[in-house]
mmCIF file with all atom_site columns, C-alpha atoms in Angstrom:
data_model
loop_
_atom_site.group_PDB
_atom_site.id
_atom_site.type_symbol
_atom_site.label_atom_id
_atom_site.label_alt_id
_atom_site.label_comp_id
_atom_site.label_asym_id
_atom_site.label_entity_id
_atom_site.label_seq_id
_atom_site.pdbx_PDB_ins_code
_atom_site.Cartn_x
_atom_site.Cartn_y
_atom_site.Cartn_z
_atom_site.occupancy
_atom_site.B_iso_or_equiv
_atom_site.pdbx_formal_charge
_atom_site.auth_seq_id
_atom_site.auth_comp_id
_atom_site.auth_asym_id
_atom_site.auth_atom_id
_atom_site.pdbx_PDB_model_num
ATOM 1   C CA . UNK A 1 1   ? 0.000  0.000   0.000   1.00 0.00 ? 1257 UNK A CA 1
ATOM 2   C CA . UNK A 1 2   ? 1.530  3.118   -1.213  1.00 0.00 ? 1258 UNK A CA 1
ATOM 3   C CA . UNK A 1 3   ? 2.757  5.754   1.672   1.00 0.00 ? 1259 UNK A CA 1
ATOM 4   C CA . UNK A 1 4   ? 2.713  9.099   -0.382  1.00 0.00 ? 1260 UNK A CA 1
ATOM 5   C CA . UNK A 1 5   ? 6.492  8.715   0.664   1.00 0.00 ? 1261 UNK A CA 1
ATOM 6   C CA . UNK A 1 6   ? 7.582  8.309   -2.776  1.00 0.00 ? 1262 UNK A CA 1
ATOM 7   C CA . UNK A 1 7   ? 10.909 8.844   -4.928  1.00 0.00 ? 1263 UNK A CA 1
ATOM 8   C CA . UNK A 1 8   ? 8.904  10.849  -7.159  1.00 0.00 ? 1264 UNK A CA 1
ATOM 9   C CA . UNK A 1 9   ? 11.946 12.955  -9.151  1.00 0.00 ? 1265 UNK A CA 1
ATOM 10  C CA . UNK A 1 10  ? 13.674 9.983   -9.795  1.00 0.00 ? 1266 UNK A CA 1
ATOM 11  C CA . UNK A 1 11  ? 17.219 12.658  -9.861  1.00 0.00 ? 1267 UNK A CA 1
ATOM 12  C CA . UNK A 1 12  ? 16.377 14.589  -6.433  1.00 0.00 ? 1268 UNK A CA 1
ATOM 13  C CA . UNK A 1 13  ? 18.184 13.980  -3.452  1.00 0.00 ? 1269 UNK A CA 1
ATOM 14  C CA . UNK A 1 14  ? 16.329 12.331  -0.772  1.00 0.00 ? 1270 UNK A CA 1
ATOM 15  C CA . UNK A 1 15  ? 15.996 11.422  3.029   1.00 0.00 ? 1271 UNK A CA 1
ATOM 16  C CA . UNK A 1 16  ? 15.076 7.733   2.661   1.00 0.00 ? 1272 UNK A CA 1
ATOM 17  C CA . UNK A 1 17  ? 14.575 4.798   5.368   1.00 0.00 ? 1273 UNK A CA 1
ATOM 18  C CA . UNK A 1 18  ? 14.850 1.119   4.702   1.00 0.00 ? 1274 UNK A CA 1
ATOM 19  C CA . UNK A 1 19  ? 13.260 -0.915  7.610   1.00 0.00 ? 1275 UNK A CA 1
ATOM 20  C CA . UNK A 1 20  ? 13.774 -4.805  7.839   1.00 0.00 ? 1276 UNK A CA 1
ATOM 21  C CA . UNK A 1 21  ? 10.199 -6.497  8.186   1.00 0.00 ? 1277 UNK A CA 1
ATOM 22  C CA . UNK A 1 22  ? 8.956  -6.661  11.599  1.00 0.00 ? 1278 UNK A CA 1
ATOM 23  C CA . UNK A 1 23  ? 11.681 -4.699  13.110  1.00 0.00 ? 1279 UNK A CA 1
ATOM 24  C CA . UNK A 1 24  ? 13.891 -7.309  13.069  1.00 0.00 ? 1280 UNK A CA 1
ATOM 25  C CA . UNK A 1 25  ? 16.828 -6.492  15.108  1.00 0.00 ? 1281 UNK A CA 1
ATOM 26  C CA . UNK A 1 26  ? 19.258 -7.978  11.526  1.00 0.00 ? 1282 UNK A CA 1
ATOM 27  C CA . UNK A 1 27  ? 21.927 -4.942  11.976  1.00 0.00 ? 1283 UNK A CA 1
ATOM 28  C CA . UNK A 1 28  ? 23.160 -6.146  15.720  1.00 0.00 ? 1284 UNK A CA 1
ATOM 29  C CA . UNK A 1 29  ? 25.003 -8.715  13.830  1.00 0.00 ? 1285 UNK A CA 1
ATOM 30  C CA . UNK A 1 30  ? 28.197 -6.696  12.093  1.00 0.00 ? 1286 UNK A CA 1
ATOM 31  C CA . UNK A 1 31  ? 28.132 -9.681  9.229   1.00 0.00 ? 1287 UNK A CA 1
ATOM 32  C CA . UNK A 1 32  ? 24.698 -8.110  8.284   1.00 0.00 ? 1288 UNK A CA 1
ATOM 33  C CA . UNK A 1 33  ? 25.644 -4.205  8.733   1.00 0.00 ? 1289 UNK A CA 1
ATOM 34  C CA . UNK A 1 34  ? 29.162 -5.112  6.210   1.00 0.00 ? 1290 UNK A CA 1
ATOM 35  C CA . UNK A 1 35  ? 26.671 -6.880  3.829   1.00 0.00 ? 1291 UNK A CA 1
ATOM 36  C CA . UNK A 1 36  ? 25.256 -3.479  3.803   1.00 0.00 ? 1292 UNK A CA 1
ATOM 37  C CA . UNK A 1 37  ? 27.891 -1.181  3.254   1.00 0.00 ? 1293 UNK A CA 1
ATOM 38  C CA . UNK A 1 38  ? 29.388 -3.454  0.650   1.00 0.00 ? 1294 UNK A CA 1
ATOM 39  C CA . UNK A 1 39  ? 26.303 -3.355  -1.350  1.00 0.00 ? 1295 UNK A CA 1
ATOM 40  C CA . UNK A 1 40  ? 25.767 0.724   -0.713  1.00 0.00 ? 1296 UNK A CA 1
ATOM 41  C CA . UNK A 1 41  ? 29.394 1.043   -1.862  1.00 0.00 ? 1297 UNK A CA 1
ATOM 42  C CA . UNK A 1 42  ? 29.396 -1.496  -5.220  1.00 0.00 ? 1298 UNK A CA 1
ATOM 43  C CA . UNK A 1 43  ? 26.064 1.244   -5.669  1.00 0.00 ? 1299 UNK A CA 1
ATOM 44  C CA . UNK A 1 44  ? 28.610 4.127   -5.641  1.00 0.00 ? 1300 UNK A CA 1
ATOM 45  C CA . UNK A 1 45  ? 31.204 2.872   -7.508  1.00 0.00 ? 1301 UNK A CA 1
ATOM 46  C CA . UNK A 1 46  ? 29.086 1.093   -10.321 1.00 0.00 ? 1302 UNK A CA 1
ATOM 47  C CA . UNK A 1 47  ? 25.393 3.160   -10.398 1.00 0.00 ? 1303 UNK A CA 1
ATOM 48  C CA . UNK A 1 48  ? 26.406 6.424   -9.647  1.00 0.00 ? 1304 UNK A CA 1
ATOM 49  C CA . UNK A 1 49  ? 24.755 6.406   -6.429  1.00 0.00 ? 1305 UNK A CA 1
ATOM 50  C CA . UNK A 1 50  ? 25.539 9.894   -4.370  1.00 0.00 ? 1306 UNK A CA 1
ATOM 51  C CA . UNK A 1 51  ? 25.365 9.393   -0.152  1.00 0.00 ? 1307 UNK A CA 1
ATOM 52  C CA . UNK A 1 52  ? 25.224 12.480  1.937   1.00 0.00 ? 1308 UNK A CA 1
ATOM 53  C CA . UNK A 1 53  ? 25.176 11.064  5.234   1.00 0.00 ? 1309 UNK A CA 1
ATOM 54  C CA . UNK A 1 54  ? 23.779 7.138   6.278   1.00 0.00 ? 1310 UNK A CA 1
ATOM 55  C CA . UNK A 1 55  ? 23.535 5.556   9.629   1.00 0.00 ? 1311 UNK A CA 1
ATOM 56  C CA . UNK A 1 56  ? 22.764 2.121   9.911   1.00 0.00 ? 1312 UNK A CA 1
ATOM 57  C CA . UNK A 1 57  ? 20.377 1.117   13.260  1.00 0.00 ? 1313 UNK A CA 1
ATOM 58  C CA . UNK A 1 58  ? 19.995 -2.511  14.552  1.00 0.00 ? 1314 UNK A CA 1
ATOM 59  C CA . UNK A 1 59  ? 16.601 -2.830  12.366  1.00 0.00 ? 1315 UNK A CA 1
ATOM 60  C CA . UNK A 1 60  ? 16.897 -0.065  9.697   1.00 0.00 ? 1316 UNK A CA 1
ATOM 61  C CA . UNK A 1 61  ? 18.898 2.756   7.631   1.00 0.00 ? 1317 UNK A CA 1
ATOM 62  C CA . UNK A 1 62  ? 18.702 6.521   6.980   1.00 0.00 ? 1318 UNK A CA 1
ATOM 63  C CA . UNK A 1 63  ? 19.691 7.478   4.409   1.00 0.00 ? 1319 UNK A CA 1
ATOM 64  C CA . UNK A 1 64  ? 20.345 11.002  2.122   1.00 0.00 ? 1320 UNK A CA 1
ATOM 65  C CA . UNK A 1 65  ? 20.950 9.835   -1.552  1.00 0.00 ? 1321 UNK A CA 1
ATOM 66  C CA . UNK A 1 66  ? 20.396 10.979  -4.704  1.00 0.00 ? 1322 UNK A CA 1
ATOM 67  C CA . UNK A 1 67  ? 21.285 8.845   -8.576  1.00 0.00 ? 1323 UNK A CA 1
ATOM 68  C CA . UNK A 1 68  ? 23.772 10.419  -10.574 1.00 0.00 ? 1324 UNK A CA 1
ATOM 69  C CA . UNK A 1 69  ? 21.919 8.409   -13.183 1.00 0.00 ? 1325 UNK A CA 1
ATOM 70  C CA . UNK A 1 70  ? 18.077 9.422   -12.290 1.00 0.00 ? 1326 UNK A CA 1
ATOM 71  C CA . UNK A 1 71  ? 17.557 5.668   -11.363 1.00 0.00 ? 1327 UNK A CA 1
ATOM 72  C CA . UNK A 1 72  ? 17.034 6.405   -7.194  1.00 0.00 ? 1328 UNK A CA 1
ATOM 73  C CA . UNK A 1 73  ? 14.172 4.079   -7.046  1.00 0.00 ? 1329 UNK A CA 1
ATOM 74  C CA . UNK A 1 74  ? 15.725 1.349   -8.871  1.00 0.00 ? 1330 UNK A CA 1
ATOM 75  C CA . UNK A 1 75  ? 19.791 1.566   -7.102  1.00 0.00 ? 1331 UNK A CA 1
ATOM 76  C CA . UNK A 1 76  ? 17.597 1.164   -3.484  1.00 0.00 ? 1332 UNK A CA 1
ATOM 77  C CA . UNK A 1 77  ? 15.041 -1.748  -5.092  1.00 0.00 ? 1333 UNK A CA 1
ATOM 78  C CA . UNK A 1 78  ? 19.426 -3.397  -6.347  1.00 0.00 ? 1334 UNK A CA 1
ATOM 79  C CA . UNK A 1 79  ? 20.212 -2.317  -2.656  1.00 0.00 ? 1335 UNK A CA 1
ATOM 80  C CA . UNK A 1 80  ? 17.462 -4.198  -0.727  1.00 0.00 ? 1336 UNK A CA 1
ATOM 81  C CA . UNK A 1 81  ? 17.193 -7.008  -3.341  1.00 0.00 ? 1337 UNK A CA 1
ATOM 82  C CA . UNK A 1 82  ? 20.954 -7.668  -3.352  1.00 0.00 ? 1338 UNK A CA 1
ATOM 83  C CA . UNK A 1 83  ? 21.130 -7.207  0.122   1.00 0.00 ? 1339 UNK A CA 1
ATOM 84  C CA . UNK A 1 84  ? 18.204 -9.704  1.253   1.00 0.00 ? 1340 UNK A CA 1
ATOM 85  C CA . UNK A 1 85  ? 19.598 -12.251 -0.519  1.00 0.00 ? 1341 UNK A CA 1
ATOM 86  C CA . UNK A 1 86  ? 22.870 -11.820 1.010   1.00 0.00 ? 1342 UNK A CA 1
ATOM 87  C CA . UNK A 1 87  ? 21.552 -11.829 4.645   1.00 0.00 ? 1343 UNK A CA 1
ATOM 88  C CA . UNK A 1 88  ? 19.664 -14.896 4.099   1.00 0.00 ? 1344 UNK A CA 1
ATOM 89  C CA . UNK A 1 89  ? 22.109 -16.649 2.441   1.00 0.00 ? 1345 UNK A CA 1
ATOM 90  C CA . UNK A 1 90  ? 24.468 -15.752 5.917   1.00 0.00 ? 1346 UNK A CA 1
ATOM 91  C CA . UNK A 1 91  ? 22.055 -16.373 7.820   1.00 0.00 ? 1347 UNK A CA 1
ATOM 92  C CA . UNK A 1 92  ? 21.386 -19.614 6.187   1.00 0.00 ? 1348 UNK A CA 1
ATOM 93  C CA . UNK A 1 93  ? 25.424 -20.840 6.183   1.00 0.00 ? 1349 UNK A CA 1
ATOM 94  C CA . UNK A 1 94  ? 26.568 -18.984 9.154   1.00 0.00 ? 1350 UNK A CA 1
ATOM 95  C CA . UNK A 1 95  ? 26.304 -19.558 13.233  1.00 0.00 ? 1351 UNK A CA 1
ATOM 96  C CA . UNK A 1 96  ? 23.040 -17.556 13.936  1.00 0.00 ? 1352 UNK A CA 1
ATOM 97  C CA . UNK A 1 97  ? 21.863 -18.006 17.447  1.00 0.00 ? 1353 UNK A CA 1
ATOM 98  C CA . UNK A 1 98  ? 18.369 -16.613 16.134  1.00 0.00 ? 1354 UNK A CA 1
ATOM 99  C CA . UNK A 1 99  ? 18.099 -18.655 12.705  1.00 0.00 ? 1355 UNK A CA 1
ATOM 100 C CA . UNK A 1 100 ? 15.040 -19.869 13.124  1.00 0.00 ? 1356 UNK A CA 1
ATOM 101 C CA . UNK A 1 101 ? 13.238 -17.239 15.028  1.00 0.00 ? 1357 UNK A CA 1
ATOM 102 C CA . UNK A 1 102 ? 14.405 -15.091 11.907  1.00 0.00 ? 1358 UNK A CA 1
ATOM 103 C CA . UNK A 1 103 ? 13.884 -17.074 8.845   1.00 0.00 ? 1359 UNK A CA 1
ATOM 104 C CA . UNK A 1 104 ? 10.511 -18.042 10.405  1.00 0.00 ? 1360 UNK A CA 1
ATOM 105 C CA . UNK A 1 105 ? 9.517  -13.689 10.466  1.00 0.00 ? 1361 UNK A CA 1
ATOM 106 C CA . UNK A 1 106 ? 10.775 -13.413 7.252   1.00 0.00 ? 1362 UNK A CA 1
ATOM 107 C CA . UNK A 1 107 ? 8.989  -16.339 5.778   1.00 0.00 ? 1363 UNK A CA 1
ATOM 108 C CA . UNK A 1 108 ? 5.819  -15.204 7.648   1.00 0.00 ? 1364 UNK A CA 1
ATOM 109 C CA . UNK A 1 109 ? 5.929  -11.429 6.009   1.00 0.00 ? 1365 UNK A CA 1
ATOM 110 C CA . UNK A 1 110 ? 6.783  -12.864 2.337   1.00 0.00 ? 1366 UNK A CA 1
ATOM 111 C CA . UNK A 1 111 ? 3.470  -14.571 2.478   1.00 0.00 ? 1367 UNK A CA 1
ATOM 112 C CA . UNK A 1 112 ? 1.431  -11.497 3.157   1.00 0.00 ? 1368 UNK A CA 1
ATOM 113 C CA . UNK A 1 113 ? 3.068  -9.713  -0.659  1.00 0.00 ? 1369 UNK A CA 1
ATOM 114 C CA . UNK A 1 114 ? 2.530  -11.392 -3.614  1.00 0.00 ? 1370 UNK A CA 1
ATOM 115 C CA . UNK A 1 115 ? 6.058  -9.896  -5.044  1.00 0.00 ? 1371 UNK A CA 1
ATOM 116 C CA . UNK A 1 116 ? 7.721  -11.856 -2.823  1.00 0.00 ? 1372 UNK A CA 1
ATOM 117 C CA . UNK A 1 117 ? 8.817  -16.426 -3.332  1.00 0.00 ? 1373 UNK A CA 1
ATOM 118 C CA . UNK A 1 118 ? 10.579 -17.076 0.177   1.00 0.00 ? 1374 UNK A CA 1
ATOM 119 C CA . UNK A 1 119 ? 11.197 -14.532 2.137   1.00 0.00 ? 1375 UNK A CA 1
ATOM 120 C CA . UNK A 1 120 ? 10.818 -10.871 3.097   1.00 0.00 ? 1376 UNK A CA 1
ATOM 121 C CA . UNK A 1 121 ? 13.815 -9.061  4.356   1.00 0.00 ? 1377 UNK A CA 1
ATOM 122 C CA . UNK A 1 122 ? 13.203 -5.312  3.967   1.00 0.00 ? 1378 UNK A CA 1
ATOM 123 C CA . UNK A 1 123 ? 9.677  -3.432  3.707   1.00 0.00 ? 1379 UNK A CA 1
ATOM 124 C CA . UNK A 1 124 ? 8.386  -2.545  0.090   1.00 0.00 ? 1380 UNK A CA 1
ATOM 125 C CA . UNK A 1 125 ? 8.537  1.649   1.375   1.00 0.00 ? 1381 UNK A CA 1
ATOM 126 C CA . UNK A 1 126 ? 11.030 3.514   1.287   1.00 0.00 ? 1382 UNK A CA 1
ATOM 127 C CA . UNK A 1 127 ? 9.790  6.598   3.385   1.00 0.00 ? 1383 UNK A CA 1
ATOM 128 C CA . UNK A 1 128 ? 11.122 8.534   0.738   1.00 0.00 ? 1384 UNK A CA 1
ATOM 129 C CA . UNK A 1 129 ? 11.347 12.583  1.419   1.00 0.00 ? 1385 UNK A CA 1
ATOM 130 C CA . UNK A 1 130 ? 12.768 14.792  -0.944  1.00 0.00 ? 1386 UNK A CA 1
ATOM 131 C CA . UNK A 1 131 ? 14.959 17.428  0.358   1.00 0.00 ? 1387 UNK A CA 1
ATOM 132 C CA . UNK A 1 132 ? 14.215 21.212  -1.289  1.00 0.00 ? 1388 UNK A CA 1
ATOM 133 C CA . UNK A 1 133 ? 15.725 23.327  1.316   1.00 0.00 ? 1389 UNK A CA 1
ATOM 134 C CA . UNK A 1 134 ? 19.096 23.228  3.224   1.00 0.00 ? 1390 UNK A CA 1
ATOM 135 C CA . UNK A 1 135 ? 17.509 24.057  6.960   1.00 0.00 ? 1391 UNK A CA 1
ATOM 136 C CA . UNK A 1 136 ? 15.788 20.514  6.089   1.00 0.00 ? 1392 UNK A CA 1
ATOM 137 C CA . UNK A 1 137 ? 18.840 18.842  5.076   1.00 0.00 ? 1393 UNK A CA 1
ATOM 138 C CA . UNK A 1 138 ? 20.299 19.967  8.107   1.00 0.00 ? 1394 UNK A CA 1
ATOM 139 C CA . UNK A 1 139 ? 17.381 18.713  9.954   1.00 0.00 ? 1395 UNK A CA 1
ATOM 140 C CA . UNK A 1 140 ? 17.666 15.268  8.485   1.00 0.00 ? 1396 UNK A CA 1
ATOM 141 C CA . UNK A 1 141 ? 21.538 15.364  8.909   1.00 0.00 ? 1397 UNK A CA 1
ATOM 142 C CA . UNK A 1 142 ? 21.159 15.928  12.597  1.00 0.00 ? 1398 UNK A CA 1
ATOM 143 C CA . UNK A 1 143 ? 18.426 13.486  13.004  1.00 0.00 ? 1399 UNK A CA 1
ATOM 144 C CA . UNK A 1 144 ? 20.626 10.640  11.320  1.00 0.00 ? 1400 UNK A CA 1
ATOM 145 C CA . UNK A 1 145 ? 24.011 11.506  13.308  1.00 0.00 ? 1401 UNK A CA 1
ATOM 146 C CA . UNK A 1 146 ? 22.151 12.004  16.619  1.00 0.00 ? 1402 UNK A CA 1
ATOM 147 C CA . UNK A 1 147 ? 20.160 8.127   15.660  1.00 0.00 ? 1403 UNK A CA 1
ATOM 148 C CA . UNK A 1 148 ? 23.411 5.892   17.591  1.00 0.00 ? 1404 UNK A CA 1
ATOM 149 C CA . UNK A 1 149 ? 23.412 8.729   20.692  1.00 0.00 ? 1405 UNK A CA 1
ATOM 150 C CA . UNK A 1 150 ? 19.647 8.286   21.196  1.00 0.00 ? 1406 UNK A CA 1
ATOM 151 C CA . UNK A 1 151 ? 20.085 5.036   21.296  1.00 0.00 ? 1407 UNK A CA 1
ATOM 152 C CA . UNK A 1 152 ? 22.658 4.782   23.887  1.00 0.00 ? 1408 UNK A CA 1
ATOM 153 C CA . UNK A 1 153 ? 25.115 3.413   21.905  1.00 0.00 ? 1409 UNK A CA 1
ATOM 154 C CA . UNK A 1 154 ? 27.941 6.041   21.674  1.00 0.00 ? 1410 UNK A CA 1
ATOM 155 C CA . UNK A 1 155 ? 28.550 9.207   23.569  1.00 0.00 ? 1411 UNK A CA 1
ATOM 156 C CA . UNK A 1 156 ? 29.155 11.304  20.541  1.00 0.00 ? 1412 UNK A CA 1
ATOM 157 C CA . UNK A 1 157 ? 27.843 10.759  16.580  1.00 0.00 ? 1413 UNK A CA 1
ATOM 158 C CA . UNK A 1 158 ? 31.393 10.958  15.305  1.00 0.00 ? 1414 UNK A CA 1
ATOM 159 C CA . UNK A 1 159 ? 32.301 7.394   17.395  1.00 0.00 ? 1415 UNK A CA 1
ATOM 160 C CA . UNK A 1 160 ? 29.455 5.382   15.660  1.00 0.00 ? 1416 UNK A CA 1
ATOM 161 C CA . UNK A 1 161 ? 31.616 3.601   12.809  1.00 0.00 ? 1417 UNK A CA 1
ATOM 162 C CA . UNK A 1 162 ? 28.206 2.481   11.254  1.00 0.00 ? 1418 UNK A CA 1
ATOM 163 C CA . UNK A 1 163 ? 27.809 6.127   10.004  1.00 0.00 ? 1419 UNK A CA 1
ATOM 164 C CA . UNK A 1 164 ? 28.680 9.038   8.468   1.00 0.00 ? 1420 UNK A CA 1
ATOM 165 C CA . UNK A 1 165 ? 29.015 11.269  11.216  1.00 0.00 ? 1421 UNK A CA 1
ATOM 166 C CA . UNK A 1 166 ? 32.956 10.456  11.626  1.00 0.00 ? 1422 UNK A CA 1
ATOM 167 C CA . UNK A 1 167 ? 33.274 12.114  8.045   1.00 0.00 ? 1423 UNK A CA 1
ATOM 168 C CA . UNK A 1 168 ? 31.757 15.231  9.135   1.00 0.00 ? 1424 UNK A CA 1
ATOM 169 C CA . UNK A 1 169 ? 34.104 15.055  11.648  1.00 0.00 ? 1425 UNK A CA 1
ATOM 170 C CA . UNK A 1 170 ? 37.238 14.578  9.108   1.00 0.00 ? 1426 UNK A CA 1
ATOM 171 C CA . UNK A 1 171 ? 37.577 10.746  9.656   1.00 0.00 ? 1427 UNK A CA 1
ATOM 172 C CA . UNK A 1 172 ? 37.476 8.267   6.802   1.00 0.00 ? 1428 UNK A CA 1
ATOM 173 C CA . UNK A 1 173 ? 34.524 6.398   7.032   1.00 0.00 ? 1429 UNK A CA 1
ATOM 174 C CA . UNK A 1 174 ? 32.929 3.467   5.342   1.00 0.00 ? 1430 UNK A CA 1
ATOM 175 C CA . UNK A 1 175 ? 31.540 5.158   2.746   1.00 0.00 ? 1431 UNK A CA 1
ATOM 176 C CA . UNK A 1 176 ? 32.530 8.175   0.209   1.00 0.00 ? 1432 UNK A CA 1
ATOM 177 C CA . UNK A 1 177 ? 30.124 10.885  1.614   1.00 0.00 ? 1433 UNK A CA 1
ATOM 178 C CA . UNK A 1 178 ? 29.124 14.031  -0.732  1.00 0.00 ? 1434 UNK A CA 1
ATOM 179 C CA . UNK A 1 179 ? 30.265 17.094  1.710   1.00 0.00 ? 1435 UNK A CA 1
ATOM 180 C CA . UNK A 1 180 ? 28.785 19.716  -0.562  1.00 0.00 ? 1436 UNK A CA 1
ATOM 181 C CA . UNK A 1 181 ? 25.646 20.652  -2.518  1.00 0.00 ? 1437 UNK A CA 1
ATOM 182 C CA . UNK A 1 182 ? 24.531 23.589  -4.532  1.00 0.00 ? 1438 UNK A CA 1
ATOM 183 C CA . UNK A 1 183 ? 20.924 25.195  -4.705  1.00 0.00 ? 1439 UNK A CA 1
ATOM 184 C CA . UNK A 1 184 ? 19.023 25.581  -7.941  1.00 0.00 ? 1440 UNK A CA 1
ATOM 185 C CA . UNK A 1 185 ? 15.917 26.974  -8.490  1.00 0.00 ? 1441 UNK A CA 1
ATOM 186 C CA . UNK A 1 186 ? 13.045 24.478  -9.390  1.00 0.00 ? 1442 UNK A CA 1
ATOM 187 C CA . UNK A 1 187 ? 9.168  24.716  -9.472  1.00 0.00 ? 1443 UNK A CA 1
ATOM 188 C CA . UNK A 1 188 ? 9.847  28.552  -7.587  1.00 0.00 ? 1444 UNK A CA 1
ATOM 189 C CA . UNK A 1 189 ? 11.485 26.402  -4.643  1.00 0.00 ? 1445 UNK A CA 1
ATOM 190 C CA . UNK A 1 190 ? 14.908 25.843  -3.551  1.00 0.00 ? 1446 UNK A CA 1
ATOM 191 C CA . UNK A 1 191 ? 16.134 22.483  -4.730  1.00 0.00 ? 1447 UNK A CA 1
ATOM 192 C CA . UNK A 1 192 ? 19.470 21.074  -3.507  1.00 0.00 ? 1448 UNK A CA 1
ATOM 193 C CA . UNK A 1 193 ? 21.340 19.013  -5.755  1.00 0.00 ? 1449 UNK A CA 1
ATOM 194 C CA . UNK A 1 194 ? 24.823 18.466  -5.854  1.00 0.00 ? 1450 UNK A CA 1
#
């Protein structure tokens, strides 16, 4: 069932976020969150995929992207189809305390779509908002850095490895992060694009 959160301007830069089915706690495991990055940064080097800032939680990501191409939707469908097949196959081969239990949710929310054979890792939406001004990037920049402190996890954004914050910061991270974008006018609003 569509959202209204929708990568409607297929070349806009976006605040996106990619939730695993039934809040699935996947991203504890750092075999999942490297399946992950590896897959966002084959995206970067091979589909022109632009990040501006990422954090990955223990059950989804945030993300600000935009396509170099004007393919968004289809790099994040590569993303989360690439990716679940990844995780499952891990899961599958790999020591999982929680096999089971997980294969077992995943099975359980492929039956409800008809798009899906075996299992369900991620949720169809992408809660897809595109990003016209730069007080709203900001927001959203602030919002994803400040995701691992809220959570407990790390006393300050710039420690969370799983992030972009250390960039910001002037560490290398896990990911090439776009520092800079440009406004251009669009539809009489400000548009940020890089």
């Amino acid at each position: 069932m569509p959202t209204g959160y929708q990568i409607t301007e297929q070349d806009g830069v976006y605040f996106l976020t990619l939730q695993i089915v039934e809040w699935v706690d996947i991203f504890t495991r750092k075999t999942y969150r490297d399946i992950l990055i590896e897959s966002l940064r084959f995206c970067q080097q091979n589909k022109q995929l632009e990040i501006y800032a990422f954090v990955i939680m223990s059950n989804h990501m945030h993300l600000i992207a935009r396509s170099g191409t004007g393919k968004l939707s289809d790099t994040i469908r590569e993303v989360k189809s690439f990716t679940a097949k990844q995780i499952i196959r891990s899961i599958s081969e790999q020591k999982e305390s929680r096999k089971e239990w997980i294969l077992n949710l995943f099975a359980f929310a492929a039956k409800k779509h008809k798009r899906n054979t075996s299992y369900q890792v991620w949720t169809h939406e992408n809660h897809a908002e595109i990003i016209y001004t730069n007080h709203f990037f900001e927001q959203k920049l602030e919002y994803i850095h400040q995701n691992p402190v809220k959570a407990g996890w790390v006393e300050f954004a710039e420690d969370y490895l799983y992030s972009s914050a250390g960039c910001d910061a002037g560490r290398e991270g896990l990911l090439e992060i776009i520092k800079e974008i440009r406004p251009i006018e669009k539809n009489r609003r400000t548009r940020y694009l890089p």
